[in-house]
Amino acid sequence: MTVVRTSVQPPYAAHLRVYEPLAAYPGPERARWQAYAAEHGPDAAEAARPVAEAVLAEQREALAELVGRTPRALPERESERAYVRVVDGVLYVCPWATRLRSWQALEELRAGAPVALLDTAVPPVARAAAEADRERWRAEHPDARPWILTSRWEVPVRWFLPFGEEDRCFVPSGEGVGNEGAGKEKGETRPAALFYLTPMAQARRRVARAYRALREAVPDGELVVGAEQVGRWLEEFHPRSLVELDYGGLVHLLGPERLLADRSAGELEEGLRALRAGDTVEALRMYGELTVRWRRVLALRYAN
């Protein structure tokens, strides 16, 4: 693949990812990912390495798809690339599944964009063809699900439920981590990264405990619905997977000081602890502060 060098930063988007162990994949797919990891993956010493560079590579590949031909609503074929981690000698793979995620992004665009803008960006004929293509694909892959969820301009509060403060990893800009020089041009600096990484069993346990506490205390709250959504999605994957929350391009929006001070997962965890202890006032205070903070970030999408 031709590598496209650009000054474009990843979009202001966060990602919730699941890395499944290699054993979770069917035989032929397992062999393919094993070969892919041997060529592109990190070694065991890089277990805590951020995937910021790989995110940028994904963005560059998407931009390359738009060069030299008429843009399409969807990629012509599914990506054969993935995010890879090695933890305690076990190889974990998170496929990009770009085509599947493009269908989802198209649905979100259709639901949230004004009709005139939607028709300009993706004409009705192109949308109809993409939707028909998706229906055919769904019939052939009824159990398919994305390994990656994306949220633009914010980290949804419900995404912090699977994580604790001890899962947090902040890597300042320019700090060397992992493969020095891998995929780097002379003069490039490593972007900052903030991510959380935890085993699937721990993630499911935290979400289940949060759901029980929230359902008893505030059964009609939006976080109850969010906990259920996150819990159902996590149940789709191998029980020995890894779960990662990556601030992605939001690191460029928030800046180093706010990133260094950010303790969103820990704050939510403390709020839930107060809720289980019967201190509803303190729980609501912490949840309110966390929600307001992220709504202020979300509001920046309208700034100029």
PDB file of C-alpha atoms in Angstrom:
ATOM      1  CA  MET A   1       0.000   0.000   0.000  1.00  0.00           C
ATOM      2  CA  THR A   2       1.221   3.491  -0.822  1.00  0.00           C
ATOM      3  CA  VAL A   3       1.586   5.540   2.342  1.00  0.00           C
ATOM      4  CA  VAL A   4       0.098   9.019   2.024  1.00  0.00           C
ATOM      5  CA  ARG A   5       1.907  11.675   4.097  1.00  0.00           C
ATOM      6  CA  THR A   6      -0.361  14.561   5.048  1.00  0.00           C
ATOM      7  CA  SER A   7      -0.554  17.280   7.659  1.00  0.00           C
ATOM      8  CA  VAL A   8      -4.139  16.261   8.418  1.00  0.00           C
ATOM      9  CA  GLN A   9      -4.794  15.235  11.998  1.00  0.00           C
ATOM     10  CA  PRO A  10      -7.269  12.495  12.901  1.00  0.00           C
ATOM     11  CA  PRO A  11     -10.825  13.820  13.295  1.00  0.00           C
ATOM     12  CA  TYR A  12     -12.054  14.954  16.702  1.00  0.00           C
ATOM     13  CA  ALA A  13     -13.412  11.533  17.539  1.00  0.00           C
ATOM     14  CA  ALA A  14     -13.054   8.980  20.331  1.00  0.00           C
ATOM     15  CA  HIS A  15     -13.177   5.214  19.872  1.00  0.00           C
ATOM     16  CA  LEU A  16     -14.332   2.282  21.957  1.00  0.00           C
ATOM     17  CA  ARG A  17     -12.611  -0.879  20.737  1.00  0.00           C
ATOM     18  CA  VAL A  18     -12.604  -4.595  21.449  1.00  0.00           C
ATOM     19  CA  TYR A  19      -9.479  -6.650  20.747  1.00  0.00           C
ATOM     20  CA  GLU A  20     -10.301 -10.352  20.533  1.00  0.00           C
ATOM     21  CA  PRO A  21      -7.653 -13.023  21.135  1.00  0.00           C
ATOM     22  CA  LEU A  22      -6.404 -14.717  18.001  1.00  0.00           C
ATOM     23  CA  ALA A  23      -8.108 -17.954  19.089  1.00  0.00           C
ATOM     24  CA  ALA A  24     -11.524 -16.258  18.732  1.00  0.00           C
ATOM     25  CA  TYR A  25     -11.211 -16.081  14.934  1.00  0.00           C
ATOM     26  CA  PRO A  26     -12.041 -18.934  12.519  1.00  0.00           C
ATOM     27  CA  GLY A  27      -9.127 -20.923  11.088  1.00  0.00           C
ATOM     28  CA  PRO A  28      -8.429 -19.113   7.765  1.00  0.00           C
ATOM     29  CA  GLU A  29      -9.054 -15.696   9.322  1.00  0.00           C
ATOM     30  CA  ARG A  30      -6.839 -16.616  12.269  1.00  0.00           C
ATOM     31  CA  ALA A  31      -3.960 -17.489   9.961  1.00  0.00           C
ATOM     32  CA  ARG A  32      -4.388 -14.224   8.062  1.00  0.00           C
ATOM     33  CA  TRP A  33      -4.354 -12.110  11.222  1.00  0.00           C
ATOM     34  CA  GLN A  34      -1.379 -14.015  12.570  1.00  0.00           C
ATOM     35  CA  ALA A  35       0.578 -13.230   9.422  1.00  0.00           C
ATOM     36  CA  TYR A  36      -0.611  -9.637   9.535  1.00  0.00           C
ATOM     37  CA  ALA A  37       0.504  -9.245  13.156  1.00  0.00           C
ATOM     38  CA  ALA A  38       3.918 -10.709  12.364  1.00  0.00           C
ATOM     39  CA  GLU A  39       4.414  -7.937   9.818  1.00  0.00           C
ATOM     40  CA  HIS A  40       2.618  -4.990  11.442  1.00  0.00           C
ATOM     41  CA  GLY A  41       2.067  -5.791  15.113  1.00  0.00           C
ATOM     42  CA  PRO A  42       3.950  -4.680  18.243  1.00  0.00           C
ATOM     43  CA  ASP A  43       6.027  -6.984  20.390  1.00  0.00           C
ATOM     44  CA  ALA A  44       5.343  -7.961  23.986  1.00  0.00           C
ATOM     45  CA  ALA A  45       7.294  -4.966  25.320  1.00  0.00           C
ATOM     46  CA  GLU A  46       4.782  -2.604  23.724  1.00  0.00           C
ATOM     47  CA  ALA A  47       1.619  -3.755  25.482  1.00  0.00           C
ATOM     48  CA  ALA A  48       0.886  -0.265  26.810  1.00  0.00           C
ATOM     49  CA  ARG A  49       1.661   1.513  23.543  1.00  0.00           C
ATOM     50  CA  PRO A  50      -1.040   3.899  22.249  1.00  0.00           C
ATOM     51  CA  VAL A  51      -2.401   3.196  18.773  1.00  0.00           C
ATOM     52  CA  ALA A  52      -2.385   6.877  17.775  1.00  0.00           C
ATOM     53  CA  GLU A  53      -0.043   6.236  14.846  1.00  0.00           C
ATOM     54  CA  ALA A  54      -2.214   3.402  13.581  1.00  0.00           C
ATOM     55  CA  VAL A  55      -5.275   5.671  13.836  1.00  0.00           C
ATOM     56  CA  LEU A  56      -3.456   8.214  11.691  1.00  0.00           C
ATOM     57  CA  ALA A  57      -2.560   5.462   9.214  1.00  0.00           C
ATOM     58  CA  GLU A  58      -6.251   4.543   8.997  1.00  0.00           C
ATOM     59  CA  GLN A  59      -7.127   8.184   8.343  1.00  0.00           C
ATOM     60  CA  ARG A  60      -4.471   8.445   5.636  1.00  0.00           C
ATOM     61  CA  GLU A  61      -5.734   5.279   3.975  1.00  0.00           C
ATOM     62  CA  ALA A  62      -9.253   6.714   3.938  1.00  0.00           C
ATOM     63  CA  LEU A  63      -7.959   9.930   2.350  1.00  0.00           C
ATOM     64  CA  ALA A  64      -6.064   7.916  -0.249  1.00  0.00           C
ATOM     65  CA  GLU A  65      -9.337   6.226  -1.190  1.00  0.00           C
ATOM     66  CA  LEU A  66     -10.695   9.643  -2.196  1.00  0.00           C
ATOM     67  CA  VAL A  67      -7.778  10.553  -4.472  1.00  0.00           C
ATOM     68  CA  GLY A  68      -7.877  10.008  -8.203  1.00  0.00           C
ATOM     69  CA  ARG A  69     -11.474   8.879  -8.615  1.00  0.00           C
ATOM     70  CA  THR A  70     -15.024   9.887  -7.846  1.00  0.00           C
ATOM     71  CA  PRO A  71     -15.704   9.505  -4.100  1.00  0.00           C
ATOM     72  CA  ARG A  72     -18.035   6.659  -3.151  1.00  0.00           C
ATOM     73  CA  ALA A  73     -20.428   6.309  -0.237  1.00  0.00           C
ATOM     74  CA  LEU A  74     -18.610   3.139   0.832  1.00  0.00           C
ATOM     75  CA  PRO A  75     -15.212   1.519   0.319  1.00  0.00           C
ATOM     76  CA  GLU A  76     -15.330  -0.988  -2.521  1.00  0.00           C
ATOM     77  CA  ARG A  77     -14.040  -3.788  -0.315  1.00  0.00           C
ATOM     78  CA  GLU A  78     -13.559  -4.527   3.357  1.00  0.00           C
ATOM     79  CA  SER A  79     -10.278  -3.448   4.906  1.00  0.00           C
ATOM     80  CA  GLU A  80      -7.750  -6.181   5.608  1.00  0.00           C
ATOM     81  CA  ARG A  81      -6.063  -4.185   8.348  1.00  0.00           C
ATOM     82  CA  ALA A  82      -6.432  -4.187  12.119  1.00  0.00           C
ATOM     83  CA  TYR A  83      -5.187  -2.758  15.391  1.00  0.00           C
ATOM     84  CA  VAL A  84      -2.983  -5.299  17.155  1.00  0.00           C
ATOM     85  CA  ARG A  85      -1.885  -5.695  20.769  1.00  0.00           C
ATOM     86  CA  VAL A  86       0.243  -8.284  22.539  1.00  0.00           C
ATOM     87  CA  VAL A  87      -0.393  -8.650  26.284  1.00  0.00           C
ATOM     88  CA  ASP A  88       1.212 -11.359  28.446  1.00  0.00           C
ATOM     89  CA  GLY A  89       2.282 -13.202  25.312  1.00  0.00           C
ATOM     90  CA  VAL A  90      -1.267 -13.296  23.872  1.00  0.00           C
ATOM     91  CA  LEU A  91      -2.001 -11.707  20.508  1.00  0.00           C
ATOM     92  CA  TYR A  92      -5.180  -9.602  20.306  1.00  0.00           C
ATOM     93  CA  VAL A  93      -6.707  -8.269  17.094  1.00  0.00           C
ATOM     94  CA  CYS A  94      -9.231  -5.508  16.475  1.00  0.00           C
ATOM     95  CA  PRO A  95     -10.180  -5.458  12.759  1.00  0.00           C
ATOM     96  CA  TRP A  96     -10.794  -2.044  11.251  1.00  0.00           C
ATOM     97  CA  ALA A  97     -13.963  -3.319   9.500  1.00  0.00           C
ATOM     98  CA  THR A  98     -13.999  -0.052   7.566  1.00  0.00           C
ATOM     99  CA  ARG A  99     -16.814  -1.037   5.218  1.00  0.00           C
ATOM    100  CA  LEU A 100     -19.151  -2.035   8.057  1.00  0.00           C
ATOM    101  CA  ARG A 101     -18.366   1.154   9.975  1.00  0.00           C
ATOM    102  CA  SER A 102     -18.952   3.212   6.824  1.00  0.00           C
ATOM    103  CA  TRP A 103     -22.490   1.847   6.634  1.00  0.00           C
ATOM    104  CA  GLN A 104     -23.027   2.859  10.243  1.00  0.00           C
ATOM    105  CA  ALA A 105     -21.586   6.323   9.628  1.00  0.00           C
ATOM    106  CA  LEU A 106     -23.918   6.729   6.662  1.00  0.00           C
ATOM    107  CA  GLU A 107     -26.884   5.871   8.879  1.00  0.00           C
ATOM    108  CA  GLU A 108     -25.762   8.436  11.466  1.00  0.00           C
ATOM    109  CA  LEU A 109     -25.337  11.056   8.747  1.00  0.00           C
ATOM    110  CA  ARG A 110     -28.796  10.336   7.389  1.00  0.00           C
ATOM    111  CA  ALA A 111     -30.308  10.646  10.869  1.00  0.00           C
ATOM    112  CA  GLY A 112     -28.526  13.840  11.890  1.00  0.00           C
ATOM    113  CA  ALA A 113     -27.683  15.913   8.818  1.00  0.00           C
ATOM    114  CA  PRO A 114     -30.016  18.360   7.052  1.00  0.00           C
ATOM    115  CA  VAL A 115     -31.459  16.861   3.876  1.00  0.00           C
ATOM    116  CA  ALA A 116     -29.800  19.438   1.605  1.00  0.00           C
ATOM    117  CA  LEU A 117     -26.378  18.755   3.096  1.00  0.00           C
ATOM    118  CA  LEU A 118     -26.932  14.999   2.990  1.00  0.00           C
ATOM    119  CA  ASP A 119     -27.949  15.092  -0.683  1.00  0.00           C
ATOM    120  CA  THR A 120     -24.878  17.159  -1.527  1.00  0.00           C
ATOM    121  CA  ALA A 121     -22.430  14.943   0.360  1.00  0.00           C
ATOM    122  CA  VAL A 122     -23.975  11.614  -0.635  1.00  0.00           C
ATOM    123  CA  PRO A 123     -26.534  11.856  -3.457  1.00  0.00           C
ATOM    124  CA  PRO A 124     -29.762   9.814  -3.052  1.00  0.00           C
ATOM    125  CA  VAL A 125     -28.743   7.377  -5.802  1.00  0.00           C
ATOM    126  CA  ALA A 126     -25.437   6.639  -4.054  1.00  0.00           C
ATOM    127  CA  ARG A 127     -27.230   6.195  -0.701  1.00  0.00           C
ATOM    128  CA  ALA A 128     -29.762   3.825  -2.203  1.00  0.00           C
ATOM    129  CA  ALA A 129     -26.996   1.724  -3.757  1.00  0.00           C
ATOM    130  CA  ALA A 130     -25.096   1.632  -0.447  1.00  0.00           C
ATOM    131  CA  GLU A 131     -28.212   0.585   1.483  1.00  0.00           C
ATOM    132  CA  ALA A 132     -29.026  -2.171  -1.011  1.00  0.00           C
ATOM    133  CA  ASP A 133     -25.428  -3.358  -0.797  1.00  0.00           C
ATOM    134  CA  ARG A 134     -25.664  -3.446   2.972  1.00  0.00           C
ATOM    135  CA  GLU A 135     -28.857  -5.507   2.943  1.00  0.00           C
ATOM    136  CA  ARG A 136     -27.207  -8.092   0.721  1.00  0.00           C
ATOM    137  CA  TRP A 137     -24.169  -8.153   2.981  1.00  0.00           C
ATOM    138  CA  ARG A 138     -26.323  -8.492   6.118  1.00  0.00           C
ATOM    139  CA  ALA A 139     -28.046 -11.538   4.654  1.00  0.00           C
ATOM    140  CA  GLU A 140     -24.644 -13.181   4.192  1.00  0.00           C
ATOM    141  CA  HIS A 141     -23.250 -12.054   7.577  1.00  0.00           C
ATOM    142  CA  PRO A 142     -26.171 -12.054  10.050  1.00  0.00           C
ATOM    143  CA  ASP A 143     -23.921 -12.122  13.135  1.00  0.00           C
ATOM    144  CA  ALA A 144     -21.531  -9.361  12.078  1.00  0.00           C
ATOM    145  CA  ARG A 145     -20.824  -6.571  14.547  1.00  0.00           C
ATOM    146  CA  PRO A 146     -18.229  -3.781  14.636  1.00  0.00           C
ATOM    147  CA  TRP A 147     -15.190  -4.117  16.857  1.00  0.00           C
ATOM    148  CA  ILE A 148     -14.997  -0.307  16.980  1.00  0.00           C
ATOM    149  CA  LEU A 149     -17.549   2.318  18.036  1.00  0.00           C
ATOM    150  CA  THR A 150     -16.868   5.964  17.226  1.00  0.00           C
ATOM    151  CA  SER A 151     -18.127   9.159  18.851  1.00  0.00           C
ATOM    152  CA  ARG A 152     -17.398  12.568  17.357  1.00  0.00           C
ATOM    153  CA  TRP A 153     -16.568  15.597  19.493  1.00  0.00           C
ATOM    154  CA  GLU A 154     -17.035  13.831  22.832  1.00  0.00           C
ATOM    155  CA  VAL A 155     -16.549  10.701  24.868  1.00  0.00           C
ATOM    156  CA  PRO A 156     -20.043   9.532  25.865  1.00  0.00           C
ATOM    157  CA  VAL A 157     -20.214   9.176  29.657  1.00  0.00           C
ATOM    158  CA  ARG A 158     -21.501   5.587  29.313  1.00  0.00           C
ATOM    159  CA  TRP A 159     -18.223   4.623  27.631  1.00  0.00           C
ATOM    160  CA  PHE A 160     -16.367   5.148  30.910  1.00  0.00           C
ATOM    161  CA  LEU A 161     -18.422   2.454  32.681  1.00  0.00           C
ATOM    162  CA  PRO A 162     -16.134  -0.499  31.776  1.00  0.00           C
ATOM    163  CA  PHE A 163     -13.021   1.230  33.153  1.00  0.00           C
ATOM    164  CA  GLY A 164     -11.379   2.247  36.404  1.00  0.00           C
ATOM    165  CA  GLU A 165      -8.744   4.825  37.217  1.00  0.00           C
ATOM    166  CA  GLU A 166      -6.069   2.108  37.191  1.00  0.00           C
ATOM    167  CA  ASP A 167      -6.781   1.429  33.492  1.00  0.00           C
ATOM    168  CA  ARG A 168      -5.826   4.969  32.470  1.00  0.00           C
ATOM    169  CA  CYS A 169      -2.707   5.590  30.355  1.00  0.00           C
ATOM    170  CA  PHE A 170      -1.634   9.100  29.331  1.00  0.00           C
ATOM    171  CA  VAL A 171       1.297   9.492  26.934  1.00  0.00           C
ATOM    172  CA  PRO A 172       2.420  13.117  26.395  1.00  0.00           C
ATOM    173  CA  SER A 173       3.190  14.379  22.916  1.00  0.00           C
ATOM    174  CA  GLY A 174       6.653  13.521  21.667  1.00  0.00           C
ATOM    175  CA  GLU A 175       7.300  10.810  24.254  1.00  0.00           C
ATOM    176  CA  GLY A 176       8.906   7.750  22.690  1.00  0.00           C
ATOM    177  CA  VAL A 177       6.825   4.616  23.123  1.00  0.00           C
ATOM    178  CA  GLY A 178       7.219   1.360  21.233  1.00  0.00           C
ATOM    179  CA  ASN A 179       8.719   1.301  17.732  1.00  0.00           C
ATOM    180  CA  GLU A 180      10.855   4.420  17.485  1.00  0.00           C
ATOM    181  CA  GLY A 181      10.637   5.759  13.978  1.00  0.00           C
ATOM    182  CA  ALA A 182       8.022   3.212  12.836  1.00  0.00           C
ATOM    183  CA  GLY A 183       6.004   4.916  10.140  1.00  0.00           C
ATOM    184  CA  LYS A 184       7.534   8.284  11.100  1.00  0.00           C
ATOM    185  CA  GLU A 185       8.896  10.955   8.830  1.00  0.00           C
ATOM    186  CA  LYS A 186      11.910  13.012   9.844  1.00  0.00           C
ATOM    187  CA  GLY A 187      10.751  15.903  12.009  1.00  0.00           C
ATOM    188  CA  GLU A 188       7.432  14.281  12.973  1.00  0.00           C
ATOM    189  CA  THR A 189       6.625  14.057  16.649  1.00  0.00           C
ATOM    190  CA  ARG A 190       4.483  11.456  18.305  1.00  0.00           C
ATOM    191  CA  PRO A 191       0.996  12.739  19.109  1.00  0.00           C
ATOM    192  CA  ALA A 192      -0.255  12.708  22.675  1.00  0.00           C
ATOM    193  CA  ALA A 193      -2.532   9.826  23.614  1.00  0.00           C
ATOM    194  CA  LEU A 194      -4.992   9.108  26.387  1.00  0.00           C
ATOM    195  CA  PHE A 195      -6.561   5.686  26.565  1.00  0.00           C
ATOM    196  CA  TYR A 196      -7.965   3.102  28.952  1.00  0.00           C
ATOM    197  CA  LEU A 197      -7.351  -0.628  28.525  1.00  0.00           C
ATOM    198  CA  THR A 198      -8.909  -3.420  30.592  1.00  0.00           C
ATOM    199  CA  PRO A 199      -9.727  -7.152  30.306  1.00  0.00           C
ATOM    200  CA  MET A 200     -13.206  -8.001  29.047  1.00  0.00           C
ATOM    201  CA  ALA A 201     -14.141  -9.843  32.267  1.00  0.00           C
ATOM    202  CA  GLN A 202     -13.418  -6.739  34.314  1.00  0.00           C
ATOM    203  CA  ALA A 203     -15.255  -4.500  31.844  1.00  0.00           C
ATOM    204  CA  ARG A 204     -18.392  -6.649  31.922  1.00  0.00           C
ATOM    205  CA  ARG A 205     -18.297  -6.861  35.704  1.00  0.00           C
ATOM    206  CA  ARG A 206     -18.079  -3.088  36.100  1.00  0.00           C
ATOM    207  CA  VAL A 207     -20.884  -2.441  33.610  1.00  0.00           C
ATOM    208  CA  ALA A 208     -23.147  -5.047  35.246  1.00  0.00           C
ATOM    209  CA  ARG A 209     -22.574  -3.584  38.739  1.00  0.00           C
ATOM    210  CA  ALA A 210     -23.216  -0.070  37.447  1.00  0.00           C
ATOM    211  CA  TYR A 211     -26.394  -1.170  35.683  1.00  0.00           C
ATOM    212  CA  ARG A 212     -27.798  -2.780  38.827  1.00  0.00           C
ATOM    213  CA  ALA A 213     -27.043   0.267  40.971  1.00  0.00           C
ATOM    214  CA  LEU A 214     -28.437   2.708  38.413  1.00  0.00           C
ATOM    215  CA  ARG A 215     -31.588   0.679  37.752  1.00  0.00           C
ATOM    216  CA  GLU A 216     -32.405   0.622  41.466  1.00  0.00           C
ATOM    217  CA  ALA A 217     -31.653   4.304  42.111  1.00  0.00           C
ATOM    218  CA  VAL A 218     -32.593   6.093  38.853  1.00  0.00           C
ATOM    219  CA  PRO A 219     -34.456   3.569  36.661  1.00  0.00           C
ATOM    220  CA  ASP A 220     -35.432   6.209  34.101  1.00  0.00           C
ATOM    221  CA  GLY A 221     -31.976   7.809  33.823  1.00  0.00           C
ATOM    222  CA  GLU A 222     -30.169   7.982  30.492  1.00  0.00           C
ATOM    223  CA  LEU A 223     -27.109   6.314  32.000  1.00  0.00           C
ATOM    224  CA  VAL A 224     -29.203   3.199  32.729  1.00  0.00           C
ATOM    225  CA  VAL A 225     -29.995   2.912  29.024  1.00  0.00           C
ATOM    226  CA  GLY A 226     -26.363   3.616  28.208  1.00  0.00           C
ATOM    227  CA  ALA A 227     -25.125   0.901  30.570  1.00  0.00           C
ATOM    228  CA  GLU A 228     -27.478  -1.590  28.946  1.00  0.00           C
ATOM    229  CA  GLN A 229     -26.288  -0.642  25.459  1.00  0.00           C
ATOM    230  CA  VAL A 230     -22.619  -0.955  26.354  1.00  0.00           C
ATOM    231  CA  GLY A 231     -23.220  -4.226  28.216  1.00  0.00           C
ATOM    232  CA  ARG A 232     -25.058  -5.797  25.276  1.00  0.00           C
ATOM    233  CA  TRP A 233     -22.311  -4.781  22.862  1.00  0.00           C
ATOM    234  CA  LEU A 234     -19.568  -6.245  25.074  1.00  0.00           C
ATOM    235  CA  GLU A 235     -21.451  -9.537  25.302  1.00  0.00           C
ATOM    236  CA  GLU A 236     -20.966 -10.002  21.554  1.00  0.00           C
ATOM    237  CA  PHE A 237     -17.258 -10.729  21.940  1.00  0.00           C
ATOM    238  CA  HIS A 238     -14.923 -13.391  23.264  1.00  0.00           C
ATOM    239  CA  PRO A 239     -14.815 -13.363  27.093  1.00  0.00           C
ATOM    240  CA  ARG A 240     -11.013 -13.060  27.107  1.00  0.00           C
ATOM    241  CA  SER A 241     -10.900  -9.992  24.900  1.00  0.00           C
ATOM    242  CA  LEU A 242      -9.480  -6.582  25.782  1.00  0.00           C
ATOM    243  CA  VAL A 243     -11.577  -3.408  25.861  1.00  0.00           C
ATOM    244  CA  GLU A 244     -10.056  -0.036  25.023  1.00  0.00           C
ATOM    245  CA  LEU A 245     -11.357   3.515  25.218  1.00  0.00           C
ATOM    246  CA  ASP A 246      -9.169   5.798  23.110  1.00  0.00           C
ATOM    247  CA  TYR A 247      -9.581   9.596  23.138  1.00  0.00           C
ATOM    248  CA  GLY A 248      -8.275   9.525  19.566  1.00  0.00           C
ATOM    249  CA  GLY A 249      -8.287  12.913  17.827  1.00  0.00           C
ATOM    250  CA  LEU A 250      -9.887  14.560  20.858  1.00  0.00           C
ATOM    251  CA  VAL A 251      -6.384  14.907  22.320  1.00  0.00           C
ATOM    252  CA  HIS A 252      -5.792  17.748  19.825  1.00  0.00           C
ATOM    253  CA  LEU A 253      -9.010  19.432  20.918  1.00  0.00           C
ATOM    254  CA  LEU A 254      -8.497  19.137  24.670  1.00  0.00           C
ATOM    255  CA  GLY A 255      -4.815  20.030  24.905  1.00  0.00           C
ATOM    256  CA  PRO A 256      -2.110  18.656  27.221  1.00  0.00           C
ATOM    257  CA  GLU A 257      -3.207  20.349  30.468  1.00  0.00           C
ATOM    258  CA  ARG A 258      -6.802  19.132  30.255  1.00  0.00           C
ATOM    259  CA  LEU A 259      -5.657  15.669  29.234  1.00  0.00           C
ATOM    260  CA  LEU A 260      -3.270  15.440  32.154  1.00  0.00           C
ATOM    261  CA  ALA A 261      -6.019  16.488  34.581  1.00  0.00           C
ATOM    262  CA  ASP A 262      -8.767  14.354  33.051  1.00  0.00           C
ATOM    263  CA  ARG A 263      -9.979  11.611  35.414  1.00  0.00           C
ATOM    264  CA  SER A 264     -13.388  10.954  33.900  1.00  0.00           C
ATOM    265  CA  ALA A 265     -13.472   7.182  34.449  1.00  0.00           C
ATOM    266  CA  GLY A 266     -12.310   7.536  38.036  1.00  0.00           C
ATOM    267  CA  GLU A 267     -14.893  10.243  38.735  1.00  0.00           C
ATOM    268  CA  LEU A 268     -17.708   8.135  37.333  1.00  0.00           C
ATOM    269  CA  GLU A 269     -16.475   5.197  39.397  1.00  0.00           C
ATOM    270  CA  GLU A 270     -16.544   7.364  42.542  1.00  0.00           C
ATOM    271  CA  GLY A 271     -20.057   8.549  41.718  1.00  0.00           C
ATOM    272  CA  LEU A 272     -21.279   4.981  41.350  1.00  0.00           C
ATOM    273  CA  ARG A 273     -19.589   4.069  44.623  1.00  0.00           C
ATOM    274  CA  ALA A 274     -21.505   6.890  46.328  1.00  0.00           C
ATOM    275  CA  LEU A 275     -24.727   5.702  44.699  1.00  0.00           C
ATOM    276  CA  ARG A 276     -24.254   2.152  45.995  1.00  0.00           C
ATOM    277  CA  ALA A 277     -23.577   3.595  49.457  1.00  0.00           C
ATOM    278  CA  GLY A 278     -26.896   5.429  49.356  1.00  0.00           C
ATOM    279  CA  ASP A 279     -25.419   8.931  48.904  1.00  0.00           C
ATOM    280  CA  THR A 280     -27.595   9.958  45.976  1.00  0.00           C
ATOM    281  CA  VAL A 281     -26.794  13.643  46.370  1.00  0.00           C
ATOM    282  CA  GLU A 282     -23.045  13.090  45.968  1.00  0.00           C
ATOM    283  CA  ALA A 283     -23.585  10.650  43.099  1.00  0.00           C
ATOM    284  CA  LEU A 284     -25.754  13.139  41.204  1.00  0.00           C
ATOM    285  CA  ARG A 285     -23.263  15.935  41.848  1.00  0.00           C
ATOM    286  CA  MET A 286     -20.365  13.971  40.375  1.00  0.00           C
ATOM    287  CA  TYR A 287     -22.405  12.741  37.423  1.00  0.00           C
ATOM    288  CA  GLY A 288     -23.629  16.283  36.756  1.00  0.00           C
ATOM    289  CA  GLU A 289     -20.105  17.707  36.765  1.00  0.00           C
ATOM    290  CA  LEU A 290     -18.868  14.983  34.429  1.00  0.00           C
ATOM    291  CA  THR A 291     -21.785  15.448  32.039  1.00  0.00           C
ATOM    292  CA  VAL A 292     -21.480  19.233  31.930  1.00  0.00           C
ATOM    293  CA  ARG A 293     -17.735  19.023  31.267  1.00  0.00           C
ATOM    294  CA  TRP A 294     -18.211  16.778  28.247  1.00  0.00           C
ATOM    295  CA  ARG A 295     -21.149  18.820  26.951  1.00  0.00           C
ATOM    296  CA  ARG A 296     -18.822  21.824  26.889  1.00  0.00           C
ATOM    297  CA  VAL A 297     -16.411  19.824  24.765  1.00  0.00           C
ATOM    298  CA  LEU A 298     -19.270  18.730  22.482  1.00  0.00           C
ATOM    299  CA  ALA A 299     -20.356  22.370  22.083  1.00  0.00           C
ATOM    300  CA  LEU A 300     -16.995  23.190  20.469  1.00  0.00           C
ATOM    301  CA  ARG A 301     -18.183  21.594  17.226  1.00  0.00           C
ATOM    302  CA  TYR A 302     -20.200  24.772  16.651  1.00  0.00           C
ATOM    303  CA  ALA A 303     -17.261  27.109  17.345  1.00  0.00           C
ATOM    304  CA  ASN A 304     -15.424  28.928  14.562  1.00  0.00           C
TER     305      ASN A 304
END
